[in-house]
PDB file of C-alpha atoms and ligand atoms in Angstrom:
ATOM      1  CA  UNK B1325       0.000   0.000   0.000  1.00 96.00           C
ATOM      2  CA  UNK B1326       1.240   3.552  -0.788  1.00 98.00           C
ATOM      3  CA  UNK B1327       0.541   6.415   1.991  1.00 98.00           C
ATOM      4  CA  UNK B1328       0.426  10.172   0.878  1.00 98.00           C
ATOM      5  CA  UNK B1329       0.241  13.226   3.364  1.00 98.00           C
ATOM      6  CA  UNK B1330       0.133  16.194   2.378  1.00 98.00           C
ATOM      7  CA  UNK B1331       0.753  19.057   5.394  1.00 98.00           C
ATOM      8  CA  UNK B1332       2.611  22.651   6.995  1.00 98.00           C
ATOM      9  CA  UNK B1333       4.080  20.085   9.290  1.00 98.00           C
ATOM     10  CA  UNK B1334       5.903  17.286   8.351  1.00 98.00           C
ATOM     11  CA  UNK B1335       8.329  16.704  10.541  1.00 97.00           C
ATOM     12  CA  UNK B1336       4.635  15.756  12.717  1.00 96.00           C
ATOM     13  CA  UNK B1337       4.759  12.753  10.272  1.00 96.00           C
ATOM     14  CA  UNK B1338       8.623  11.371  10.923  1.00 94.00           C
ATOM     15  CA  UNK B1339       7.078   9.028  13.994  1.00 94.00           C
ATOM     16  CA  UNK B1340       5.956   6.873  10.453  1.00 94.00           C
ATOM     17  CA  UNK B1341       9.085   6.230   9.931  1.00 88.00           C
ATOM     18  CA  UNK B1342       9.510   4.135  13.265  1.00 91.00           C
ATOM     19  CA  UNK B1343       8.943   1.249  14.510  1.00 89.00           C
ATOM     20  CA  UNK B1344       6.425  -1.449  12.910  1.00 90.00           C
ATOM     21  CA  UNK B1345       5.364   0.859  10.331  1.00 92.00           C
ATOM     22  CA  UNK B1346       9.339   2.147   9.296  1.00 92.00           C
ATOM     23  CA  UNK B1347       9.869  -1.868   9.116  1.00 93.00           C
ATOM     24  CA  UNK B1348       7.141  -2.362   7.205  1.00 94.00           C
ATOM     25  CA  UNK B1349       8.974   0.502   4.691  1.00 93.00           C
ATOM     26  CA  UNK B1350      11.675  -1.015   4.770  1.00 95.00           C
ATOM     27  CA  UNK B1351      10.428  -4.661   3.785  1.00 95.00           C
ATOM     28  CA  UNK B1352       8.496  -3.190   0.912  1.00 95.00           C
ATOM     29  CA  UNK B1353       5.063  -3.782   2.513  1.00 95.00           C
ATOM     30  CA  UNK B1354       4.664  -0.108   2.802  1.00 96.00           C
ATOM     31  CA  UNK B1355       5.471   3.345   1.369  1.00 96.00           C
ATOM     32  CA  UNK B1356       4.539   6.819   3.261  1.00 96.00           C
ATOM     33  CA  UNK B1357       5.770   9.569   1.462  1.00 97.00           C
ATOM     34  CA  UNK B1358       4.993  13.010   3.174  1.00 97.00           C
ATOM     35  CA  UNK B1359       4.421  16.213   1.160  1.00 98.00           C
ATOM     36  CA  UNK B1360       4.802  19.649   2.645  1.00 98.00           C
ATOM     37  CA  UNK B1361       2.257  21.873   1.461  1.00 98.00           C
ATOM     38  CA  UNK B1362       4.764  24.889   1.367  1.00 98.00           C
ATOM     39  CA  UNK B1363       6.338  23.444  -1.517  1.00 98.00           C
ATOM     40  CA  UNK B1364       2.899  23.843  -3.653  1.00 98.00           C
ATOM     41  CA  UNK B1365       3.336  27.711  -2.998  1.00 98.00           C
ATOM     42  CA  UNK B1366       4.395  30.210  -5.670  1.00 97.00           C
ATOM     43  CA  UNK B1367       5.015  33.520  -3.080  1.00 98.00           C
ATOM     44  CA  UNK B1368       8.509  34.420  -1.134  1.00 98.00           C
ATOM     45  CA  UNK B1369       6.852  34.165   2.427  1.00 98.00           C
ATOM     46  CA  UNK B1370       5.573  30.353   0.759  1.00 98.00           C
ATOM     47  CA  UNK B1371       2.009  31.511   1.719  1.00 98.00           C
ATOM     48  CA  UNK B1372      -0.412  28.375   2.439  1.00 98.00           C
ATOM     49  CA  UNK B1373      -3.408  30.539   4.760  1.00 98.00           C
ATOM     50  CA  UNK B1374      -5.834  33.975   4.346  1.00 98.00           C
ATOM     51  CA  UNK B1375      -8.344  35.794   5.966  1.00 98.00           C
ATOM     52  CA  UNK B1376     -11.906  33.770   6.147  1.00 98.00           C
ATOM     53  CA  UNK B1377     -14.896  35.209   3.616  1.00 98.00           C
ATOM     54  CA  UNK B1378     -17.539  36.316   5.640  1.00 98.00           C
ATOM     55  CA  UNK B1379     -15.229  37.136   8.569  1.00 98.00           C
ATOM     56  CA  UNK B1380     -15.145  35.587  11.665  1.00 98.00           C
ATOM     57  CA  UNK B1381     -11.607  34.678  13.847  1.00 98.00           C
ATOM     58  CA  UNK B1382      -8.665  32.869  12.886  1.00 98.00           C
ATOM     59  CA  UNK B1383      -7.498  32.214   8.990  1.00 98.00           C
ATOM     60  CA  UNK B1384      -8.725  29.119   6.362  1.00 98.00           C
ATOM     61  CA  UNK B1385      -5.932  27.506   3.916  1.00 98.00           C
ATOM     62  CA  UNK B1386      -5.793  28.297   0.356  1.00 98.00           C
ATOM     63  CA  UNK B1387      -7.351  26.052  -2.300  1.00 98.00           C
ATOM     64  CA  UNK B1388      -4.632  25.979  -4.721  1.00 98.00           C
ATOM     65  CA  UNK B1389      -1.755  25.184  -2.927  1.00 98.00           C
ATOM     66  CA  UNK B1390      -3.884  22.236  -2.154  1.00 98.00           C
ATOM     67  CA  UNK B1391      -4.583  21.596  -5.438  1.00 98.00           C
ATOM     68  CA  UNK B1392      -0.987  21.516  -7.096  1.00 98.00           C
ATOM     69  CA  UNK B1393      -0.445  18.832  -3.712  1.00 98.00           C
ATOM     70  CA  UNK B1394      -3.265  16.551  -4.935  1.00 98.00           C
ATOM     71  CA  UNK B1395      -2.383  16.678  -8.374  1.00 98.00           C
ATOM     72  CA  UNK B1396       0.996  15.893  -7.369  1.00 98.00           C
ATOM     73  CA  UNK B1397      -0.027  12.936  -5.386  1.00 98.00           C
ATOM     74  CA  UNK B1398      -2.476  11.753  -8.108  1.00 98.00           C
ATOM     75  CA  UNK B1399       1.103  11.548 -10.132  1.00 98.00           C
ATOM     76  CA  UNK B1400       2.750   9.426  -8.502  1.00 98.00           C
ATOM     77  CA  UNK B1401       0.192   7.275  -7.032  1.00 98.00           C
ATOM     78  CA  UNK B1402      -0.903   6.500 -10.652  1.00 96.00           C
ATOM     79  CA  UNK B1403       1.532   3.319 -10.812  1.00 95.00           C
ATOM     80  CA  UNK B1404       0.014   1.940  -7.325  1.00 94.00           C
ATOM     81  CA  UNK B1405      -3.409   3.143  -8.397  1.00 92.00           C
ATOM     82  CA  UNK B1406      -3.298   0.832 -11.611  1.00 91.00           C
ATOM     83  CA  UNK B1407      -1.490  -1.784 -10.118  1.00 91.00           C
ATOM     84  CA  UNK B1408      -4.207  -1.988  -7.673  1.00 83.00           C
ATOM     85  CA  UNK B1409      -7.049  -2.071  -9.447  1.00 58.00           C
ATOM     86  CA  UNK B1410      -6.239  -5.419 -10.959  1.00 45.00           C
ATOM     87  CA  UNK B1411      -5.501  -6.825  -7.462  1.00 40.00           C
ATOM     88  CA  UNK B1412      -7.439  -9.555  -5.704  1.00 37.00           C
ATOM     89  CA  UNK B1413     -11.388  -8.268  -4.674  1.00 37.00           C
ATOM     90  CA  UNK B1414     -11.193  -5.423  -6.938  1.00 39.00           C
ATOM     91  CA  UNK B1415     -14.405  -5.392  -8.202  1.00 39.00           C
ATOM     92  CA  UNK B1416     -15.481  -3.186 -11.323  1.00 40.00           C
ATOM     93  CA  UNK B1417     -17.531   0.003  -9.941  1.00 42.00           C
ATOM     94  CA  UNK B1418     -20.630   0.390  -9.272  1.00 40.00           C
ATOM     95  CA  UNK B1419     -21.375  -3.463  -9.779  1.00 37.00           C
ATOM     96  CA  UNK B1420     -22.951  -5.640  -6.478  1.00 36.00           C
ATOM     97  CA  UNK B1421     -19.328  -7.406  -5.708  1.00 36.00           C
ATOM     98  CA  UNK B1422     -17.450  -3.827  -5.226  1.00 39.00           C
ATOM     99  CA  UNK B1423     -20.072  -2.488  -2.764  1.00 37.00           C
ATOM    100  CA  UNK B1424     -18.934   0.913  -3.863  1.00 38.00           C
ATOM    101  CA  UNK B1425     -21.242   3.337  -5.322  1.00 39.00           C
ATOM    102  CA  UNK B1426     -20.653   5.170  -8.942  1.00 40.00           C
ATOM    103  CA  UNK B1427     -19.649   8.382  -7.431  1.00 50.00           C
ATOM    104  CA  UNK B1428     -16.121   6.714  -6.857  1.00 57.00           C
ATOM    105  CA  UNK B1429     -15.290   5.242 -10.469  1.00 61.00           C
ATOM    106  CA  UNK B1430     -13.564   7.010 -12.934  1.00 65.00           C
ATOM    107  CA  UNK B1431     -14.103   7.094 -17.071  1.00 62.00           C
ATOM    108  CA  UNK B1432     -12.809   3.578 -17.907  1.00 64.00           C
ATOM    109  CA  UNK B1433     -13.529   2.131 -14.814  1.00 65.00           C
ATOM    110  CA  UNK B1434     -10.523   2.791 -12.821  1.00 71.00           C
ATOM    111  CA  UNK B1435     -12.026   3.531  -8.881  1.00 84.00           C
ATOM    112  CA  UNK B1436     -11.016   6.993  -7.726  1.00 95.00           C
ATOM    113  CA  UNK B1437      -8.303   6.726  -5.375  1.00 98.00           C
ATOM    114  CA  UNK B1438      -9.580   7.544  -1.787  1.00 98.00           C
ATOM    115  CA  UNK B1439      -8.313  10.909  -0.062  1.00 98.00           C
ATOM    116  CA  UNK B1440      -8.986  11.720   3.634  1.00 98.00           C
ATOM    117  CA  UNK B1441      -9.345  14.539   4.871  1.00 98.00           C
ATOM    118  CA  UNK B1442      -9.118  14.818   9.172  1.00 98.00           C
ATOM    119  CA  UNK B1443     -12.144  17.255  10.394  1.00 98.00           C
ATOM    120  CA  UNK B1444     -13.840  17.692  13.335  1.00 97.00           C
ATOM    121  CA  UNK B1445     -16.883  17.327  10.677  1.00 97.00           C
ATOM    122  CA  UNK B1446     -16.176  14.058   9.300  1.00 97.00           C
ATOM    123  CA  UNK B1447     -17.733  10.676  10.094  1.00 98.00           C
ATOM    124  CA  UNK B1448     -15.990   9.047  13.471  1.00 97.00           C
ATOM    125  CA  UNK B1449     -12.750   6.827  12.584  1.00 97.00           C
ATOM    126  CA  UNK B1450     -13.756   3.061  13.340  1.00 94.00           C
ATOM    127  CA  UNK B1451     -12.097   0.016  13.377  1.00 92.00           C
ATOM    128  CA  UNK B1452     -14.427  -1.158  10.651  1.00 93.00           C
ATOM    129  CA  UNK B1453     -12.952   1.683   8.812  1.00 96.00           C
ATOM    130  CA  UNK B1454      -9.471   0.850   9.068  1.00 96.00           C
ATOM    131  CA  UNK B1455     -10.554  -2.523   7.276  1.00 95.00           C
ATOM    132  CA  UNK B1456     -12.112  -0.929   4.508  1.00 97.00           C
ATOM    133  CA  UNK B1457      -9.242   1.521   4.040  1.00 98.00           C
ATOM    134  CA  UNK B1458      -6.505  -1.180   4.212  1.00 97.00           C
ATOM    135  CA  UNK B1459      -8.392  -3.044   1.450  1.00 97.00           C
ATOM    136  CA  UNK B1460      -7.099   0.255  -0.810  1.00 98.00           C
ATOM    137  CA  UNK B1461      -3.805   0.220  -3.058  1.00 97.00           C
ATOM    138  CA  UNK B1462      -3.352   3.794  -2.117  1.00 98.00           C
ATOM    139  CA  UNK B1463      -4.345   6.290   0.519  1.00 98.00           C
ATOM    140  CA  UNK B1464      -4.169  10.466   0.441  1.00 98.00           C
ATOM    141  CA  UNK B1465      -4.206  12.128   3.560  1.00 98.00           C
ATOM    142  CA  UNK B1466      -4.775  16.109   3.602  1.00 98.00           C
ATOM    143  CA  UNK B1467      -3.421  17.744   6.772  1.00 98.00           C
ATOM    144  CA  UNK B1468      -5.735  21.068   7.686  1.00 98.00           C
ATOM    145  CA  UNK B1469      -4.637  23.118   9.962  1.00 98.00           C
ATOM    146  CA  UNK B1470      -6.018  27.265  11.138  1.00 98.00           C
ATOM    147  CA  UNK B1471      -9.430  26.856  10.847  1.00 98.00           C
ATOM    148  CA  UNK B1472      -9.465  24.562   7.542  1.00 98.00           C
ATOM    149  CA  UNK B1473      -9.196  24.144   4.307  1.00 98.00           C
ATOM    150  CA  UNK B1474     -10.869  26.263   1.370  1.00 98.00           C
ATOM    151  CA  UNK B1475     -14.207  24.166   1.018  1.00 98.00           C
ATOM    152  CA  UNK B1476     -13.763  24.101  -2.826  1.00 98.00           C
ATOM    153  CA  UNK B1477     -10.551  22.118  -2.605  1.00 98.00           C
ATOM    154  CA  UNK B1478     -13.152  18.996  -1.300  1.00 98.00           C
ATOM    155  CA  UNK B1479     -15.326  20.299  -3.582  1.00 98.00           C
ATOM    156  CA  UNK B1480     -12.712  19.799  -6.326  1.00 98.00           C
ATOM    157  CA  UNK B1481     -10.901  16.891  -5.160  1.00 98.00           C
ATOM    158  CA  UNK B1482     -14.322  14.750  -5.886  1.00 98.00           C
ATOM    159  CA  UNK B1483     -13.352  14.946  -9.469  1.00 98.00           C
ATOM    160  CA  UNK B1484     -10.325  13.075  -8.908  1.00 98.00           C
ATOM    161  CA  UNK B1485     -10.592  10.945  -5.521  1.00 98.00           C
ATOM    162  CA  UNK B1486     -12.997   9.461  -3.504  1.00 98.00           C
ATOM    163  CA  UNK B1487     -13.266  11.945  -0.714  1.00 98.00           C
ATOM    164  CA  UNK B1488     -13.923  10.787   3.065  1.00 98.00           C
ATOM    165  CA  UNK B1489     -14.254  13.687   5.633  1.00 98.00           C
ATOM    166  CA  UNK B1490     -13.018  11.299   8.914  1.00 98.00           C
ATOM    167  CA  UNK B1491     -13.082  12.952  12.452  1.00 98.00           C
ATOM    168  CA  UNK B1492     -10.769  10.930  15.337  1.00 97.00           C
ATOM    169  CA  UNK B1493     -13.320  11.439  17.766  1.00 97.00           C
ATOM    170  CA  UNK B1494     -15.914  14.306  19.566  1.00 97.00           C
ATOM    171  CA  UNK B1495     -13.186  16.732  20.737  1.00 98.00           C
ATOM    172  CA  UNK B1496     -11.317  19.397  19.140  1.00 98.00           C
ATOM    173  CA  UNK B1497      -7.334  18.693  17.838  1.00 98.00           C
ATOM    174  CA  UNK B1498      -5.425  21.634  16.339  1.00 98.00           C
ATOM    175  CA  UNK B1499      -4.938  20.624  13.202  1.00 98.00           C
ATOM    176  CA  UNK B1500      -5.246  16.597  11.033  1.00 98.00           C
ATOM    177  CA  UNK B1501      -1.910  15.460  12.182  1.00 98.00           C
ATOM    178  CA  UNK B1502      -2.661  13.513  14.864  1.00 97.00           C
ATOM    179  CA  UNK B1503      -5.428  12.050  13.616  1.00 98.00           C
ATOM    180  CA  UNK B1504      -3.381  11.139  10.231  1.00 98.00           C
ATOM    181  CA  UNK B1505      -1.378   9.758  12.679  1.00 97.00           C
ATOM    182  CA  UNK B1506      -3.624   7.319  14.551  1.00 97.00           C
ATOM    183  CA  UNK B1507      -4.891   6.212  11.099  1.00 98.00           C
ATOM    184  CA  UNK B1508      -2.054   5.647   9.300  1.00 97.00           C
ATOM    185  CA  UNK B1509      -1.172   3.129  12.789  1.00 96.00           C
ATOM    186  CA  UNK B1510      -4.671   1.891  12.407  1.00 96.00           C
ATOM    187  CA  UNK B1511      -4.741   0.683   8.844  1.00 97.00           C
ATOM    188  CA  UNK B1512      -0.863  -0.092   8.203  1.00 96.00           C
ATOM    189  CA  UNK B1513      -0.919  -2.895  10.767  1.00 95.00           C
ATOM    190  CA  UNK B1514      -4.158  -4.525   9.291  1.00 95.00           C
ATOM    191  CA  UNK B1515      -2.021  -4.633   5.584  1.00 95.00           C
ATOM    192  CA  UNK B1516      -0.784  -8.219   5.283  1.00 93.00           C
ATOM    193  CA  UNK B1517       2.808  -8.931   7.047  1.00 94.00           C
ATOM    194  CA  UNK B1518       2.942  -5.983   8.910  1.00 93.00           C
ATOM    195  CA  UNK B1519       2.031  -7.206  12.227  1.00 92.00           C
ATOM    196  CA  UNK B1520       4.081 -10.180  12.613  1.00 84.00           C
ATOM    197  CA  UNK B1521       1.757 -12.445  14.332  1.00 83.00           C
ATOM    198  CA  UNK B1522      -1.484 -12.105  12.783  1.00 79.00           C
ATOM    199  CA  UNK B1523      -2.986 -14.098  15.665  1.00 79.00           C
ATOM    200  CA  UNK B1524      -3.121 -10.902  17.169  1.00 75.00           C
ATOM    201  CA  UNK B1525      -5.533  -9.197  14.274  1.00 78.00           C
ATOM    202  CA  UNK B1526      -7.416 -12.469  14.558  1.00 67.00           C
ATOM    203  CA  UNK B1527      -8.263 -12.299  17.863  1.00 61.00           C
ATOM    204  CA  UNK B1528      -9.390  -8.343  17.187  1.00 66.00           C
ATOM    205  CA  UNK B1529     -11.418  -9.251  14.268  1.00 52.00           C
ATOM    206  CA  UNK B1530     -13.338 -12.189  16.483  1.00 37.00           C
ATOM    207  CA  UNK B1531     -13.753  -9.559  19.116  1.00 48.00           C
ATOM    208  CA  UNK B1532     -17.351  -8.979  17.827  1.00 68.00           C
ATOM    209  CA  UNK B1533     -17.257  -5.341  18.930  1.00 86.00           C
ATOM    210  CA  UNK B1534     -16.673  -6.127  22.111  1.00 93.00           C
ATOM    211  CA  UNK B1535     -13.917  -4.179  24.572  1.00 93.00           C
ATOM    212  CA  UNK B1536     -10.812  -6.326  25.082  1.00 94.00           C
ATOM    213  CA  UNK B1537     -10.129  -8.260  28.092  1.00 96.00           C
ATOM    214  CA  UNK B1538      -7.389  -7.717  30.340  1.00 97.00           C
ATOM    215  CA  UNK B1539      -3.897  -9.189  30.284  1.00 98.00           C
ATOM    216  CA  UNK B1540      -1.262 -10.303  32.645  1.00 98.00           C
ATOM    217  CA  UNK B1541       2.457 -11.854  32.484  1.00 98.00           C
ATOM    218  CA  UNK B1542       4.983 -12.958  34.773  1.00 98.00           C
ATOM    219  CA  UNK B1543       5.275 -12.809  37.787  1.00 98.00           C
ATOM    220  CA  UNK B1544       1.549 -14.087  39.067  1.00 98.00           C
ATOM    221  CA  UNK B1545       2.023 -12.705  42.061  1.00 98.00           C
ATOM    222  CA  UNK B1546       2.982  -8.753  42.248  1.00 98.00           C
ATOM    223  CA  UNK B1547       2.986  -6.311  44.697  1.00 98.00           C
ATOM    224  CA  UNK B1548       0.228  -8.291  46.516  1.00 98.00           C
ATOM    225  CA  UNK B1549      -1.846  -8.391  43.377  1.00 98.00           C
ATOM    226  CA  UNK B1550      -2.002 -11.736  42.214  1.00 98.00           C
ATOM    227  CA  UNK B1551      -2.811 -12.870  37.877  1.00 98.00           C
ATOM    228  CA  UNK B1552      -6.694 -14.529  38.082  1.00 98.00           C
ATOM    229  CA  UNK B1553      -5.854 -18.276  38.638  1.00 98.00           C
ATOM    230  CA  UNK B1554      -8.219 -19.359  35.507  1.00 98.00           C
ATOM    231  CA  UNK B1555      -5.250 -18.103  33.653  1.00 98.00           C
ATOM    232  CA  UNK B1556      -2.830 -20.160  35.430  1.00 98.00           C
ATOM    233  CA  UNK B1557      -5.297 -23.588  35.144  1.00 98.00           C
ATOM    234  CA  UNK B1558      -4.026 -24.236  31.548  1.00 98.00           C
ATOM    235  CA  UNK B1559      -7.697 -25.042  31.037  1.00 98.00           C
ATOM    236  CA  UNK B1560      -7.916 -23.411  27.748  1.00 98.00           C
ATOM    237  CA  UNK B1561     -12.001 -23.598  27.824  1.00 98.00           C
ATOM    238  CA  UNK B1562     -12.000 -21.800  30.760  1.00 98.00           C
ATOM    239  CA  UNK B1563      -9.625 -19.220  30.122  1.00 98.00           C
ATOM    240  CA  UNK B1564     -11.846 -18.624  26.683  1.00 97.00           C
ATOM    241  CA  UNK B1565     -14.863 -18.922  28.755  1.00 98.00           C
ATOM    242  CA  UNK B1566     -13.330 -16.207  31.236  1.00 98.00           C
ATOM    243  CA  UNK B1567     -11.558 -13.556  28.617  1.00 97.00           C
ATOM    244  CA  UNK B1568     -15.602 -13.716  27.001  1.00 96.00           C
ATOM    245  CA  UNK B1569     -17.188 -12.778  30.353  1.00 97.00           C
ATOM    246  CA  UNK B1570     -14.259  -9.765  31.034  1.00 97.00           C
ATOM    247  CA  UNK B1571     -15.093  -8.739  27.474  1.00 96.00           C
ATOM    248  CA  UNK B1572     -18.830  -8.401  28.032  1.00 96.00           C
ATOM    249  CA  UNK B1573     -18.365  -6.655  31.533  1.00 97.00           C
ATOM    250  CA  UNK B1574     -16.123  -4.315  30.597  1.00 96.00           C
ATOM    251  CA  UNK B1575     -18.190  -3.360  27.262  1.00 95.00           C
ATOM    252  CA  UNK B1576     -21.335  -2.812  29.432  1.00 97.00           C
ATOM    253  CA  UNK B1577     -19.551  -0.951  32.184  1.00 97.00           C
ATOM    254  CA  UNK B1578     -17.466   1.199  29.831  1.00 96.00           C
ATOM    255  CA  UNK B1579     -18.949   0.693  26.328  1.00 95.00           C
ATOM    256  CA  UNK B1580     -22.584  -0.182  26.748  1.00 96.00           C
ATOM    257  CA  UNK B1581     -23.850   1.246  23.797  1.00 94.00           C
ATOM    258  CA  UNK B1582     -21.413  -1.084  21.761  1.00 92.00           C
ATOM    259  CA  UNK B1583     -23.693  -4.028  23.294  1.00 91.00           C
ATOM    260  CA  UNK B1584     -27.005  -2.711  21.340  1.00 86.00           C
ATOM    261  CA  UNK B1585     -24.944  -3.238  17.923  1.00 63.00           C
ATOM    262  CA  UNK B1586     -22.260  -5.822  18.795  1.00 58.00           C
ATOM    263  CA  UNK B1587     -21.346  -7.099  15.736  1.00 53.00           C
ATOM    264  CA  UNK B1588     -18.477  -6.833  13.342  1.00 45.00           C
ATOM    265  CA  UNK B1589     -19.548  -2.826  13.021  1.00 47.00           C
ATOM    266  CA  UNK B1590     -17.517  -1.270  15.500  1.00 47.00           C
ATOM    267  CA  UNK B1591     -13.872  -3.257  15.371  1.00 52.00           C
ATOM    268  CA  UNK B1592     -14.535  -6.269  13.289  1.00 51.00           C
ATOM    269  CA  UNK B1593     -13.767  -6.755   9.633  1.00 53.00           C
ATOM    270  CA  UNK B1594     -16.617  -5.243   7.822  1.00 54.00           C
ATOM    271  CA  UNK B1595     -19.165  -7.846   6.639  1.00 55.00           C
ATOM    272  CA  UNK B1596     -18.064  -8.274   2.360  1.00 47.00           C
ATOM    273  CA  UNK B1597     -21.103  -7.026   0.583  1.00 44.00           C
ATOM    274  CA  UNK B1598     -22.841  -9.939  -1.444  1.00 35.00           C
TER     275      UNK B1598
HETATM  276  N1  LIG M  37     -11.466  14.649  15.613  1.00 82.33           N
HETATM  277  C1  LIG M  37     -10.928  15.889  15.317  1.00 82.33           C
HETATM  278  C2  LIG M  37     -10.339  16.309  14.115  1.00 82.33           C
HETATM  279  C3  LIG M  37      -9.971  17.610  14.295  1.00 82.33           C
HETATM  280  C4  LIG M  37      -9.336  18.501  13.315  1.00 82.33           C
HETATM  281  C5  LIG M  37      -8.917  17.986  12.069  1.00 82.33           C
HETATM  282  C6  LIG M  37      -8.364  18.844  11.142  1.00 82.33           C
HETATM  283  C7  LIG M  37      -8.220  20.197  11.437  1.00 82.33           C
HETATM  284  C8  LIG M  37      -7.756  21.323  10.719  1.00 82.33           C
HETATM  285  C9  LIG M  37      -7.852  22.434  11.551  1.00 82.33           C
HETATM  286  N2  LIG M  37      -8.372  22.032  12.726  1.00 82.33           N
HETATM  287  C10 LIG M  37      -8.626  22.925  13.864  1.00 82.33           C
HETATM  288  C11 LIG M  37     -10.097  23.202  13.959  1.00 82.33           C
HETATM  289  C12 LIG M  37     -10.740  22.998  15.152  1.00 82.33           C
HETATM  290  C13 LIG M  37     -12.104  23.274  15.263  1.00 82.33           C
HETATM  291  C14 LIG M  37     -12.811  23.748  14.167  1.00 82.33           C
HETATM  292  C15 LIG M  37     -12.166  23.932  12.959  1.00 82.33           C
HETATM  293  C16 LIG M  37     -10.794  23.652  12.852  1.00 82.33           C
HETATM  294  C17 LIG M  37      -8.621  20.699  12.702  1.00 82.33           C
HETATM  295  C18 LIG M  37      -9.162  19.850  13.645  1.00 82.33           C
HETATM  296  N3  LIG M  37     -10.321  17.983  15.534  1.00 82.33           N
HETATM  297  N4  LIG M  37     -10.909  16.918  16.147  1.00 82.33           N
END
């Protein structure tokens, strides 16, 4: 999978480079390439921001440095993009299979690659959506920062990507950084070979929506607190039977509403459309 972000800031982005996800670079699995929007600019001072029409405080980002970014990103996703689209479960658009509506193909039948845009407006990130967005060859991600971006650039952008407004959760960030962040972590260790056991995804994807249960290691007995002894029994029915009942308390003491819906929705692989 190719990653693309786009923002003022992107030494933000260097954690990406880290860790699972730098490995995962590094073995090929991945590739995050970070564009600062500062280089889409055509003034001395490298002006990306201006006052808001209409008034009202604080300043709203340009639309065409923006749109010299996309276009730039369209580029040089092209090679992933079409190399994708003949990958496994690619389904032509619009048909039953691909579950995807027209509004994301493009002439000749090529799906529009999807772009993401962080806002405090967008529809909440959810583990079912880090499934559906790991399914994708490529991924855009456009950093906003002041008070936003230039509506028309979304407006635009529909004409060339698939556009998904996505907001981390119901509080307010400075800017899409950190929410590119958690996403990019989200979806790159769902991609195949990241995560190097992928017991562990298993187990996530069987959690039904359903809070995790908790976990213990050596020693069993610490500072007076001592690991349940179910764990210790080596009775692997019981220890199943066990992690299911911490999963259900915690969800209704924490998480309740997740018990109206539990199903795949929340954190499980999205059901495939039929
Ligand atoms: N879940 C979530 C996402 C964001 C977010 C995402 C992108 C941007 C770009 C600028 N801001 C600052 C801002 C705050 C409030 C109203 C308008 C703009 C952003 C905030 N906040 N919370």
């Amino acid at each position: 999978m190719r990653i693309d972000v786009v923002s003022i800031f992107p030494d933000y982005l260097a954690p990406l480079k880290l860790s699972l996800l730098g490995r995962a670079q590094e073995d090929g699995l991945l590739s995050i390439a970070i564009h600062d929007l500062r280089d889409f600019t055509s003034d001395r001072h490298r002006t990306v921001d201006d006052t808001p029409y209409g008034g009202g405080a604080g300043m709203v980002m340009k639309p065409e440095p923006w749109a010299l970014a996309l276009e730039r990103v369209l580029e040089e996703q092209r090679p992933a993009q079409d190399a994708g689209t003949d990958g496994p479960g690619e389904a032509a658009p619009g048909t039953a299979a691909s579950g995807a509506d027209d509004a994301a193909a493009q002439p000749g039948g090529r799906r529009r690659p999807v772009l993401v845009v962080p806002s405090p407006a967008g529809e909440v990130f959810t583990q079912r959506m880090a499934y559906e967005l790991a399914e994708e060859p490529t991924l855009a991600f456009a950093c906003g920062r002041y008070e936003g971006i230039d509506e028309r650039v979304l407006d635009w952008a529909r004409e060339h990507f698939e556009v998904r407004p996505v907001s981390l959760g119901d509080y307010v960030l400075n800017g899409g950084e950190v929410a590119v962040m958690a996403m990019v972590e989200a979806v790159g260790r769902l991609v195949p070979g990241v995560v190097g056991n992928p017991e562990s995804l298993i187990e996530e994807s069987h959690s039904d929506g359903l809070l995790e249960y908790p976990v213990y290691t050596k020693p069993s007995s610490w500072r007076g607190h001592d690991v349940p002894e179910v764990l210790l029994s080596g009775n692997h029915g019981r220890i199943s039977q066990w992690r299911l009942e911490q999963q259900l308390r915690r969800t209704a003491a924490r998480r309740p509403e997740l018990l109206e819906g539990a199903d795949a929705a929340a954190f499980g692989k999205p059901e495939r459309a039929v």
